XYZ file of C-alpha atoms in Angstrom:
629
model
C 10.945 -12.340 -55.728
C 12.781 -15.628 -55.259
C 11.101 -18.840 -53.868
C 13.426 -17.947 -50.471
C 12.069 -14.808 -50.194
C 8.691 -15.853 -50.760
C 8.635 -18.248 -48.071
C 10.233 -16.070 -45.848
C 7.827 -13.398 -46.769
C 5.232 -15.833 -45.418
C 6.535 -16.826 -41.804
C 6.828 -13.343 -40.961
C 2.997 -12.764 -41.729
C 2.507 -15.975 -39.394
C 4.704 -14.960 -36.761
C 2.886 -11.415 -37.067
C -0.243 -12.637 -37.463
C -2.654 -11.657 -34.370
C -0.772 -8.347 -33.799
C -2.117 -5.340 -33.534
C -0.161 -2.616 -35.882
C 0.826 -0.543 -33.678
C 2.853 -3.571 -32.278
C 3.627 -4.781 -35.790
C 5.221 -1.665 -36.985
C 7.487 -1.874 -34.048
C 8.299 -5.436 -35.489
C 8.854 -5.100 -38.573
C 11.233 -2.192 -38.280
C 12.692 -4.323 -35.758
C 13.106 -7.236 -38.628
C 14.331 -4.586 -40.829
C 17.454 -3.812 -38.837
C 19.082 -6.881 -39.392
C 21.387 -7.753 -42.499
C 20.653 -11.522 -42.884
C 16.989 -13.335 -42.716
C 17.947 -15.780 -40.526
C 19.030 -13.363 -38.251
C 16.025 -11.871 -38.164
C 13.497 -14.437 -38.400
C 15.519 -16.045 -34.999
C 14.917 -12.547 -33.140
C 11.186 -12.703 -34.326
C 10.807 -15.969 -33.124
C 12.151 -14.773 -29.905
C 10.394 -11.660 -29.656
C 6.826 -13.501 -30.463
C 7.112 -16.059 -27.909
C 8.353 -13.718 -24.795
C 4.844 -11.777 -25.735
C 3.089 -15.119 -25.777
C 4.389 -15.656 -22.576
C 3.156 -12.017 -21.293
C 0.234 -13.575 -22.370
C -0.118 -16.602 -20.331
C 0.456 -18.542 -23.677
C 2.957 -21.639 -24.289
C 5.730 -20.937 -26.916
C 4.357 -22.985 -29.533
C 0.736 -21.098 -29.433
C 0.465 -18.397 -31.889
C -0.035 -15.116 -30.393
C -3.075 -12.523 -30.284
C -2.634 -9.506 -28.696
C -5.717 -7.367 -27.436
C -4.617 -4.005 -27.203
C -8.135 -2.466 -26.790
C -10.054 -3.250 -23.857
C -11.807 -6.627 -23.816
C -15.552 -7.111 -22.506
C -14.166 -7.450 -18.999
C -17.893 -8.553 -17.962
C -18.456 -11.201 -20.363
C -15.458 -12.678 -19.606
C -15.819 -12.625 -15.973
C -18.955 -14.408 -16.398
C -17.364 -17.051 -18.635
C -14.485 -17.472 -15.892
C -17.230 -17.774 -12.531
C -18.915 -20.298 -15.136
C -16.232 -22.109 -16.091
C -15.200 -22.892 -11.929
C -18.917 -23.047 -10.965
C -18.846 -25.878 -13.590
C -15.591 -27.554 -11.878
C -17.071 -27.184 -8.302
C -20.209 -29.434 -9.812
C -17.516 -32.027 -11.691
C -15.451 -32.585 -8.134
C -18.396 -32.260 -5.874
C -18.394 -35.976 -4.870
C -14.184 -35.825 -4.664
C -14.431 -33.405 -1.476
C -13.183 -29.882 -0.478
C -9.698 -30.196 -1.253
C -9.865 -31.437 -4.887
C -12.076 -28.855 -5.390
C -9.960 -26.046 -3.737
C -7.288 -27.315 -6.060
C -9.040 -27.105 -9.040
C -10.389 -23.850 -8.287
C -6.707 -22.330 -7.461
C -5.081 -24.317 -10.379
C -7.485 -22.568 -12.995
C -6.584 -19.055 -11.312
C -3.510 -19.030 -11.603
C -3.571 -20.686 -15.510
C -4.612 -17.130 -16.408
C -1.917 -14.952 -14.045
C -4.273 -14.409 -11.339
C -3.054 -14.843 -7.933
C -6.009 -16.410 -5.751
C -7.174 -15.269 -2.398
C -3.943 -16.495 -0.254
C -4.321 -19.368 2.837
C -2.070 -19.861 5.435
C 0.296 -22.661 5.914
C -1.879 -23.977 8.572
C -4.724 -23.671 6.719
C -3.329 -25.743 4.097
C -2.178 -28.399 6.193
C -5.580 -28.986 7.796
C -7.443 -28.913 4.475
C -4.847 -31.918 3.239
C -5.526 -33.394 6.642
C -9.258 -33.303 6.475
C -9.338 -31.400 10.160
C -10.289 -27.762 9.461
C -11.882 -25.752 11.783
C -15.025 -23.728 10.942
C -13.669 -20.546 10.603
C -10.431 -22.707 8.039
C -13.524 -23.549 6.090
C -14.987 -20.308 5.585
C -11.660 -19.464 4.308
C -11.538 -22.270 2.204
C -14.666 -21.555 1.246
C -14.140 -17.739 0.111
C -11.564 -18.877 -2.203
C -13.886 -21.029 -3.943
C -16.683 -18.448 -4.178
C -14.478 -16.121 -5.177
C -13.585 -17.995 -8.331
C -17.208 -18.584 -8.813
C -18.017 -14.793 -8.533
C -18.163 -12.622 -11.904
C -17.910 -9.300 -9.661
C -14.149 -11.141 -8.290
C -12.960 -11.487 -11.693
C -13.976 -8.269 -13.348
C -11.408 -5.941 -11.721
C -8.796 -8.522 -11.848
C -8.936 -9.175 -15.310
C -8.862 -5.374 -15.956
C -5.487 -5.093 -13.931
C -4.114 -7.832 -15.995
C -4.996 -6.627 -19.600
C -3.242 -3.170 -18.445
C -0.518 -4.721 -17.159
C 0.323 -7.353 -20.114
C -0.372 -4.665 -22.247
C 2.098 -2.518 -20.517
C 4.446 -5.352 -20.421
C 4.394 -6.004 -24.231
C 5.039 -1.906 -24.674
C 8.162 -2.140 -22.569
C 9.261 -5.833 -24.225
C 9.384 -3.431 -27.638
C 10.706 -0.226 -25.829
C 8.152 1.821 -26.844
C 8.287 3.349 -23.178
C 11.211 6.247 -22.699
C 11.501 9.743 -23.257
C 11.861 9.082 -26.880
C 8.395 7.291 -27.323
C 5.819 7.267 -24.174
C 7.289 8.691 -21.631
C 6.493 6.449 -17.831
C 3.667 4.254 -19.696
C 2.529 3.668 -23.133
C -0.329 5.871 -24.886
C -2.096 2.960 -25.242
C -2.602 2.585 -20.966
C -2.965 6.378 -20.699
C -5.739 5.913 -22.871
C -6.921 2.926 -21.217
C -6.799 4.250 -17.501
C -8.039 7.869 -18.068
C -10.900 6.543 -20.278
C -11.345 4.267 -16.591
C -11.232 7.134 -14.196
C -14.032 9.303 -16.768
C -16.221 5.921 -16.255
C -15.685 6.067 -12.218
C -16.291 9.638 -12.156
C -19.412 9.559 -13.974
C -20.599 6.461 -11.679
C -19.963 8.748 -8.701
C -21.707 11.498 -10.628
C -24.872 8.775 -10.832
C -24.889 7.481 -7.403
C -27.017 8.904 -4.651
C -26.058 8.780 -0.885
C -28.949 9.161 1.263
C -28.926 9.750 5.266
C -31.596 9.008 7.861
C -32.513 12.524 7.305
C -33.739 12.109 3.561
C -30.019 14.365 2.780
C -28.793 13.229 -0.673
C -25.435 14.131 -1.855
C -23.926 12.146 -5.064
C -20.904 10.168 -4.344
C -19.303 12.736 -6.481
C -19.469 15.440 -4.086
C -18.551 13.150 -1.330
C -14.921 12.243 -3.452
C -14.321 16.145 -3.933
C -13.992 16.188 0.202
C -11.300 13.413 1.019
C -7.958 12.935 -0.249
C -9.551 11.250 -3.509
C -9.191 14.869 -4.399
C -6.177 15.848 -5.985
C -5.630 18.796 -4.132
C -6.787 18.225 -0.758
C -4.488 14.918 -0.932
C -1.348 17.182 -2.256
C -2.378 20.205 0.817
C -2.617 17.483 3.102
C 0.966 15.571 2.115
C 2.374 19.092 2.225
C 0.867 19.432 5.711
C 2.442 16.596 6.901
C 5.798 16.712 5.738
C 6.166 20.848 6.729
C 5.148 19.540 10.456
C 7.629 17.311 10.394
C 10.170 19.527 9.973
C 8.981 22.127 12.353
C 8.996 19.148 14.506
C 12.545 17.805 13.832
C 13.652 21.479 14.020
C 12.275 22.394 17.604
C 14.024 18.459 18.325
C 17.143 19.696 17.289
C 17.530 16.676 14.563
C 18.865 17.198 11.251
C 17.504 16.430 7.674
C 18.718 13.912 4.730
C 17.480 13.544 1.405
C 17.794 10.105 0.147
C 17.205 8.564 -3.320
C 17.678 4.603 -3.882
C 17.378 3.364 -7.309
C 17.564 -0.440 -8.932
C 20.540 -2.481 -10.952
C 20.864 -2.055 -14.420
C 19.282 -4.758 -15.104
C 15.963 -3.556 -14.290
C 16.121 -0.777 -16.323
C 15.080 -1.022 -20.027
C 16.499 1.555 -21.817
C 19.077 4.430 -21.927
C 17.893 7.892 -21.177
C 20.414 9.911 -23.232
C 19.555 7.409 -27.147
C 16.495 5.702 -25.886
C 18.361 2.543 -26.532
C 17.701 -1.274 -25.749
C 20.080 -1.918 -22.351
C 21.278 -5.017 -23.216
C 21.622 -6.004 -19.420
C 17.708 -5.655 -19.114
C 16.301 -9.538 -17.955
C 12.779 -8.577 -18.689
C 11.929 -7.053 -15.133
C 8.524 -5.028 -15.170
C 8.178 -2.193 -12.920
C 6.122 -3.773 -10.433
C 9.987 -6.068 -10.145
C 11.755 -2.608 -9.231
C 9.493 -2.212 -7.026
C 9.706 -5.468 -5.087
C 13.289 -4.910 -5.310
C 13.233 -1.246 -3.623
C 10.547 -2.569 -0.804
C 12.863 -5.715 0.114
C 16.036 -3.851 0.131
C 13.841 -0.858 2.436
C 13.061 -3.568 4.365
C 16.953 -4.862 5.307
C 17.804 -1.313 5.814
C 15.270 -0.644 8.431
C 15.809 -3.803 10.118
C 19.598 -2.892 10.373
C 18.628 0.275 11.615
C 16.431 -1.000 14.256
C 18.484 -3.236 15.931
C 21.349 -0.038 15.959
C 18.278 2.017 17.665
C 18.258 4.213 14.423
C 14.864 5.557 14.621
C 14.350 8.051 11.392
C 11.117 9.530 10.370
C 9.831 11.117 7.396
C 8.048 10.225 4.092
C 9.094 8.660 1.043
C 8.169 8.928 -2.162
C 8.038 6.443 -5.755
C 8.322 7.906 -9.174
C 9.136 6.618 -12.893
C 12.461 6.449 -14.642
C 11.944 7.768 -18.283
C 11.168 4.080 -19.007
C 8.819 3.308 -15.941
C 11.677 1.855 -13.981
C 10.489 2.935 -10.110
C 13.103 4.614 -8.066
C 12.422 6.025 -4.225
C 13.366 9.852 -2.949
C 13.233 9.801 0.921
C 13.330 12.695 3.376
C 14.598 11.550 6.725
C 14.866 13.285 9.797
C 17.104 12.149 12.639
C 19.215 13.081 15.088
C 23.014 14.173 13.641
C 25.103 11.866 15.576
C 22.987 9.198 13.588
C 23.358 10.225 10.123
C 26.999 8.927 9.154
C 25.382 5.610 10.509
C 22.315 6.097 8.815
C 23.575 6.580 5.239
C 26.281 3.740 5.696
C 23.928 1.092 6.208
C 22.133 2.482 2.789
C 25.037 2.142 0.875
C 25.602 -1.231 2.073
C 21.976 -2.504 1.188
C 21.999 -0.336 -2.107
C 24.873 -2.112 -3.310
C 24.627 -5.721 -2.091
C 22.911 -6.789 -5.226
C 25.354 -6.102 -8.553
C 27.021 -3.278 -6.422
C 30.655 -3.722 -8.959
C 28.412 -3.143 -11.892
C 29.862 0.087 -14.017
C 28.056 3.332 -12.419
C 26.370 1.560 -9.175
C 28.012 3.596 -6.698
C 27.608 6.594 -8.634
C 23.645 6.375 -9.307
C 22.708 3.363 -7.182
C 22.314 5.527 -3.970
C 22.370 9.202 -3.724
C 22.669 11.546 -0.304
C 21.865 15.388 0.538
C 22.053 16.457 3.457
C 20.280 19.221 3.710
C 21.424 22.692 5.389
C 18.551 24.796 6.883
C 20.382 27.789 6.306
C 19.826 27.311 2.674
C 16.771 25.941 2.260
C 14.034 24.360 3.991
C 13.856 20.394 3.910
C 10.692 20.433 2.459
C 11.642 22.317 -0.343
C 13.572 19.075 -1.595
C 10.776 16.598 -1.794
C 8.110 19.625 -2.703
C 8.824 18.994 -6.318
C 8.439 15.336 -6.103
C 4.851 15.408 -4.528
C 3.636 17.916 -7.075
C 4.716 16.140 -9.743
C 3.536 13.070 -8.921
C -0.257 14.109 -8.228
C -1.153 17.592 -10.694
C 1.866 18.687 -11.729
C 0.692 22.240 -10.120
C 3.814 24.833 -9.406
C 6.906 23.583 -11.815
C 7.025 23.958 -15.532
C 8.480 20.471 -17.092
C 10.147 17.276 -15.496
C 13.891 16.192 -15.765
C 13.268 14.833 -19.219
C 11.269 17.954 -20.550
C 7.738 16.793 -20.398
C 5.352 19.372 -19.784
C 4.617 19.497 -16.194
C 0.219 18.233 -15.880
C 1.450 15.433 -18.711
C 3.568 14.391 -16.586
C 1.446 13.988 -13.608
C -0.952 12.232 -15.440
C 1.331 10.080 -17.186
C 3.181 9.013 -13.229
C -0.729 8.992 -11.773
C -1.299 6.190 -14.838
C 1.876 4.439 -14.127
C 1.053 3.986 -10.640
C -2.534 3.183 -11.135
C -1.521 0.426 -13.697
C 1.042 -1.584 -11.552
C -0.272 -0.726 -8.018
C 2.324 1.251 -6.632
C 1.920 3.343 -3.742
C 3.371 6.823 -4.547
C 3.582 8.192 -1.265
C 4.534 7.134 2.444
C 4.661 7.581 6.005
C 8.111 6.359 7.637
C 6.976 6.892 11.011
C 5.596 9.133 13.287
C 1.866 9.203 14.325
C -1.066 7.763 12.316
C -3.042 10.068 9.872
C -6.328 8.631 10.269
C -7.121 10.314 13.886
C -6.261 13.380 12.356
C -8.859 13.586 9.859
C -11.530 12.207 12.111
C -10.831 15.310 14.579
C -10.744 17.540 11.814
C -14.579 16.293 11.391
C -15.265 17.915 15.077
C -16.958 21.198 16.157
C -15.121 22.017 19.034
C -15.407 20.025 22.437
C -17.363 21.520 25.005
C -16.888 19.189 27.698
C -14.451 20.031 30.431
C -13.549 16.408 30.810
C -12.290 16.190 27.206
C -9.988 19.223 27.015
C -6.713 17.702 26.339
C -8.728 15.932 23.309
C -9.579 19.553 22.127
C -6.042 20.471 22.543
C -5.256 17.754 20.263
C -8.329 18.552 17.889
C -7.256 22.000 17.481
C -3.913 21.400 16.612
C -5.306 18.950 13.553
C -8.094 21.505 12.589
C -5.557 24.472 12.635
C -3.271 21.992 10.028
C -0.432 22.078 12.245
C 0.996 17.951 12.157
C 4.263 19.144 13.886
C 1.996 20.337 17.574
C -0.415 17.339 16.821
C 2.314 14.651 16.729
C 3.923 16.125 19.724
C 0.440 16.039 21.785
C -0.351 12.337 20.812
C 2.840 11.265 22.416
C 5.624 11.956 19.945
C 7.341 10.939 16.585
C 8.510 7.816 18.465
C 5.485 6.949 19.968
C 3.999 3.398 19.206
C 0.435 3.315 17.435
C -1.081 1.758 20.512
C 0.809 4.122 22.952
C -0.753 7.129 20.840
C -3.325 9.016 23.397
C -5.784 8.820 20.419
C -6.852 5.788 18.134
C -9.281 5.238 15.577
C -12.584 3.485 16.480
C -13.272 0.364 14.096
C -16.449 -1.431 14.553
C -17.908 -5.018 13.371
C -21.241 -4.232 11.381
C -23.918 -6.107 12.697
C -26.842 -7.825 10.497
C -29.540 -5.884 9.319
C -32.100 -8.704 9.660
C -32.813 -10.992 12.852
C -33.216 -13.666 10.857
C -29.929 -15.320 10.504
C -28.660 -18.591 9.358
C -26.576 -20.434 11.955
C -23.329 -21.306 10.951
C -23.702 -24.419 12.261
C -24.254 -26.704 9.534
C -22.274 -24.476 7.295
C -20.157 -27.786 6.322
C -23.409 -29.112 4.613
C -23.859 -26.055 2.902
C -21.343 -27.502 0.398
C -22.901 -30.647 -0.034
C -26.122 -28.510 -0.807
C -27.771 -28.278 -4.501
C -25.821 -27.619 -7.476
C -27.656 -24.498 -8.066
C -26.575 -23.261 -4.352
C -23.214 -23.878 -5.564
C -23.096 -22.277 -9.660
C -24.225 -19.390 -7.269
C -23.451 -19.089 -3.944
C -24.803 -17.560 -1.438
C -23.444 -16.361 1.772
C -24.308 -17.400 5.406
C -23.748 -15.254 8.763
C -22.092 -16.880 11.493
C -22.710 -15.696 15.441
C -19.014 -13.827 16.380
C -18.861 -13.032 19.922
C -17.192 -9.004 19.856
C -16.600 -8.111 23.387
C -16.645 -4.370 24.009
C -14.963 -1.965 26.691
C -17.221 -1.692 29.955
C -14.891 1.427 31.222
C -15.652 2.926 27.876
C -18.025 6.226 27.436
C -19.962 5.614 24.144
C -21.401 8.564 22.251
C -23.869 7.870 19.431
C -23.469 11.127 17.925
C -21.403 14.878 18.316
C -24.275 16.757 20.066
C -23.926 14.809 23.389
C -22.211 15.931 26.380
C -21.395 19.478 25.526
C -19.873 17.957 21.849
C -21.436 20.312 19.545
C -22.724 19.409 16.267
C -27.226 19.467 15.404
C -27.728 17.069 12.707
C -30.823 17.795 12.649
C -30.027 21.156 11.404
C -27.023 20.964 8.972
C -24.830 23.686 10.843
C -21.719 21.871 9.778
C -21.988 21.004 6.688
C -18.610 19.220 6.035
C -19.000 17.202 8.914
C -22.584 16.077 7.776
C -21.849 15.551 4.447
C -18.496 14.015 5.179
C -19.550 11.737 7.689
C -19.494 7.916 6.123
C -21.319 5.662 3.528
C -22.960 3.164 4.556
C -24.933 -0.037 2.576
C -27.723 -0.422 5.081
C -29.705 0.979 8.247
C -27.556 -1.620 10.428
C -26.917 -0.863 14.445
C -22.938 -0.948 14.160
C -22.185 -0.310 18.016
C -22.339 -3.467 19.899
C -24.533 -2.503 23.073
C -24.300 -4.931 26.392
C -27.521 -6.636 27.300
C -29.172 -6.208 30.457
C -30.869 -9.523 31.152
C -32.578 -10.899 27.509
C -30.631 -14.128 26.144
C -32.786 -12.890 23.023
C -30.690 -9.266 23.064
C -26.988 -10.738 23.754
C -27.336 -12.932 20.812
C -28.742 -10.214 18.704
C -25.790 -8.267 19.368
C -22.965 -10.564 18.710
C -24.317 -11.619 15.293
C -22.204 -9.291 12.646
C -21.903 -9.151 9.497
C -19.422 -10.955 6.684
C -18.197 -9.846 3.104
C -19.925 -11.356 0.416
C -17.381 -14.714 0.067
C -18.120 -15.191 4.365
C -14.761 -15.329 5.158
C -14.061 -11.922 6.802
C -16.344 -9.614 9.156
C -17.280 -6.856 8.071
C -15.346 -3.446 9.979
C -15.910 0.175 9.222
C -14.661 3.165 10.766
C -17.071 4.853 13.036
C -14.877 7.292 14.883
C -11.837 7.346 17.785
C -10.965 6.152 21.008
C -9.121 8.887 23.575
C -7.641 6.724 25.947
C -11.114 4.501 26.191
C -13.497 7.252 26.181
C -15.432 6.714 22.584
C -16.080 9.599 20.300
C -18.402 8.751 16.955
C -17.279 10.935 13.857
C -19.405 9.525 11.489
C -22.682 9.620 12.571
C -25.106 9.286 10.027
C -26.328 5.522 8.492
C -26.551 5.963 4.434
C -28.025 4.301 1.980
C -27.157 4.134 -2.118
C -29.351 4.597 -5.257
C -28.587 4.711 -8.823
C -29.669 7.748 -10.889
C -30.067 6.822 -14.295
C -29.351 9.618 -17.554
C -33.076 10.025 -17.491
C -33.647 11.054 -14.041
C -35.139 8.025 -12.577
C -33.684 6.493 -9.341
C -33.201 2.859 -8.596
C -32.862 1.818 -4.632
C -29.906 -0.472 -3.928
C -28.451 -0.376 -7.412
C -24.810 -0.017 -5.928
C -23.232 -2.371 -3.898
C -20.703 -0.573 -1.060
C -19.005 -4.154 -0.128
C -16.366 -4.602 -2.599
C -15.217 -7.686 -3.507
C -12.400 -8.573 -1.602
């Protein structure tokens, strides 16, 4: 070996040093394809520092890549540390500095603090915030200062640079991993085992000493696979029932991005040498802007369409939307011209863009039903469950795993709503018994239609497709928790809480403040389903998926807000409520609906959380329900 080689023998073990081998294979096959060094050793250079800056790393560091999964909760604990330590350091330069420091040290390692508003901003430069600016200040800084804040954040990140890295080297196509790398399949399902066995663990109790793991409570929402996929199904099937006894017609729509989001060929598998290094999370932004000029067009030409859409992977991860629109015909020439436009405003004269870019059916009833088109698309996307393999060949459950992975991993929402009425109504009816009471019989009407499944009679009882979400004759019921104890801490002097000990800072704690929630005096209140001819003992268990389904909750806390009489003592009790953990938000859960001011309460049982451990023994309080936000 000549002194030339040797040398160049050695800078490739630098530039490779750090890198896992699955990576470095990749690498080195890459170096091999070129027929001079310096060729090669210029594309290595390049290649290294693109995944040191996936990394968070300047070009000149070396890199280290992590392709295992770090010890998310030490490091969390070194980050809170590391900005309890900088709120000490600028405790005498004031808020601001130490906002800025704070936000500055978040974003060094690619996370993207708790956003403020302009406003917010302005008065915190200005010294002139407002209490409730200052809690929000405030959050942002205990946030950073919180281990449990960091600890899911910094698990989304490794996945994702991971992920990035995979796609940098194109080891994600139909040739390699199809729709993520093996490594984040690995990663993610190995996550969702951990959850599951958490729920398995974790003990809800009621007021009526009823346990039920968490487990069981997962198996009876749409965190179940199949209950989600049944209820999608629902939906979409009503709305065509409902488009078809309206007369309007059916489109099926797919948008897809440029070229130069796209980082490989499907037919070879190889590098597109348009790509710019987009992620999939870019496509994504890309679809939901362009969605979002199409509707607005559409709006102000009093093009109403409804209908769902759904997001699945190119071969390579590359997101691209199908959407199944119903309107009426004399709108659909209009409809699909302003998609073209807004497909093809961004590289529209690029080879192939009007050819793949946007896609039309529309769909003839006579030969098939609408739903039929987008069936496909929902089952693949959740279990895979009634067709064999994918485009690309992939057996079908791989492939559902594989999309469910890719959509966990970059936080894409797989399915949508585009209009009609709201969803969550519809499962708190389906919670009812029937209703009794003469004075609530359109509300049975209404619950009947949701407990029989039929979404196309519900949406046309709650006021229509069209209908706006407050014109709907039936809302959900959100209420402000209130405080458990009656000892609170004013808010008051929650400016000096800052200036407070160092140790109150390197871990803070969280103060109420007194929110005044005003409540409807026309409105009929029920604490529970067995009042006024509402069926439902739950003393008794009769229904056992409405007792068992009813809500978590963290404490024994009086959520309705109840009017005092005459006691000064009772009207402040009641407007006291409860905030998240950082004190910038009050806490709201769902308690139930509201039929055109007349309140019905779904979920009527308080719960509390233990922990059982492998050996049987229970620990009180061991879960926390507030998650960080």
């Amino acid at each position: 070996m000549t002194r030339v080689e040797m040398d160049n023998a050695r800078f490739v073990a630098k530039r490779l040093h750090g890198i896992p081998q699955i990576y470095k294979t990749v690498l080195k096959q890459r170096y091999d394809r070129f027929s001079h060094h310096s060729e090669a050793n210029l594309d290595l250079i390049q290649t290294t520092k693109a995944i040191s800056k996936i990394l968070g790393y300047s070009s000149i560091r070396m890199t280290s890549v992590n392709i295992k999964s770090p010890n998310f909760k030490q490091k969390s604990k070194h980050h809170a540390r590391q900005c309890a330590n900088m709120v000490i350091r600028h405790h005498s330069n004031g808020l601001k500095h130490t906002y800025f420091a704070i936000s500055r040290y978040i974003n060094c390692h690619q996370i993207k603090p708790c956003p403020l508003t302009d406003t917010i901003l302005n008065h915190l430069e200005n010294d002139c915030l407002t209490d409730e600016e200052y809690s929000k200040v405030m959050g942002v800084i205990k946030r950073g200062c919180d281990p449990l804040w960091w600890k899911p954040k910094l698990r989304r990140l490794h996945n994702r640079q991971v992920e990035t890295i995979s796609r940098l080297l194109n080891q994600i196509s139909r040739h390699r991993s199809i729709y993520a790398s093996d490594i984040t399949v690995e990663s993610i399902k190995n996550q969702w085992l951990n959850s599951r066995e958490q729920l398995e663990n974790t003990l809800a109790t009621n007021e009526l000493d009823y346990s039920v793991s968490l487990a069981e409570l997962s198996d009876l929402n749409v965190s179940n696979p199949k209950i989600r996929k049944a209820e999608l199904m629902v939906r979409i099937r009503g709305f065509e029932d409902y488009a078809t006894k309206h007369g309007y017609s059916a489109v099926f729509l797919t948008m897809t991005t440029p070229s130069k989001y796209h980082r490989c060929f499907a037919t070879s598998g190889a590098e597109n040498p348009k790509w710019q290094g987009a992620t999939p999370l870019d496509g994504q932004d890309y679809l939901n802007r362009t969605f979002q000029r199409i509707r607005a067009s559409l709006n102000r030409d009093k093009i109403t369409p409804f209908g769902f859409r759904v997001a699945e992977p190119h071969h390579d991860g590359t997101p691209h939307w199908h959407l199944l629109l119903f309107l009426p015909t004399e709108q659909q020439e209009a409809l699909v011209k302003t998609f073209q436009e807004y497909c093809l405003q961004e590289d529209g004269d690029e080879q192939g863009a009007k050819e793949r870019r946007f896609k039309v059916e529309y769909i003839d009833p006579n030969k098939g039903s609408a739903t039929g088109y987008i069936a496909k698309y929902v089952a693949k996307g959740i279990d895979g469950e009634g067709i064999e393999h994918d485009l690309y060949g992939t057996e079908s459950v791989t492939a559902a795993t594989r999309i469910r992975v890719w959509a966990s991993c970059w936080g894409i929402r797989q399915f949508q709503q585009i209009g009609g009425v709201g969803v969550t109504p519809w499962r708190e009816l389906r919670r009812l018994s029937k209703i009794t009471d003469g004075s609530l019989e359109w509300v049975e009407e209404i619950r009947q239609a949701a407990d029989d499944s039929d979404w196309g009679r519900y949406t046309e009882l709650m006021g229509g497709v069209f209908c706006k979400r407050d014109d709907q004759l039936i809302r959900p019921l959100y209420e402000h928790k209130k405080q458990k104890s009656l000892n609170h801490i004013s808010d008051d002097n929650c400016r000096n809480a800052y200036e407070d000990s160092r140790d109150a800072v390197a871990q803070p704690t969280l103060s109420s403040i007194n929110v005044p929630i005003t409540s409807s005096e026309n409105a009929k209140c029920h604490q529970g389903l067995n009042m006024n001819g509402i069926s439902g003992n739950p003393g008794k268990f009769q229904d056992a998926n409405a007792e068992i389904n009813a809500g978590i909750d963290s404490d024994r806390s009086e959520v309705l807000p109840k009017q005092s009489c005459n006691s000064a003592h009772d009207n402040a009790e009641s407007s006291t409520y409860k905030l998240n953990r950082y004190g910038d938000e009050l806490i709201v859960q769902l308690k139930g609906i509201v039929a055109l001011g007349f309140e019905i309460v779904t979920r009527v049982h308080e719960w509390t959380l233990s922990y059982s451990q492998a050996n049987g023994k229970i620990e009180p309080n061991r879960s926390n329900l507030e998650f960080c936000q």
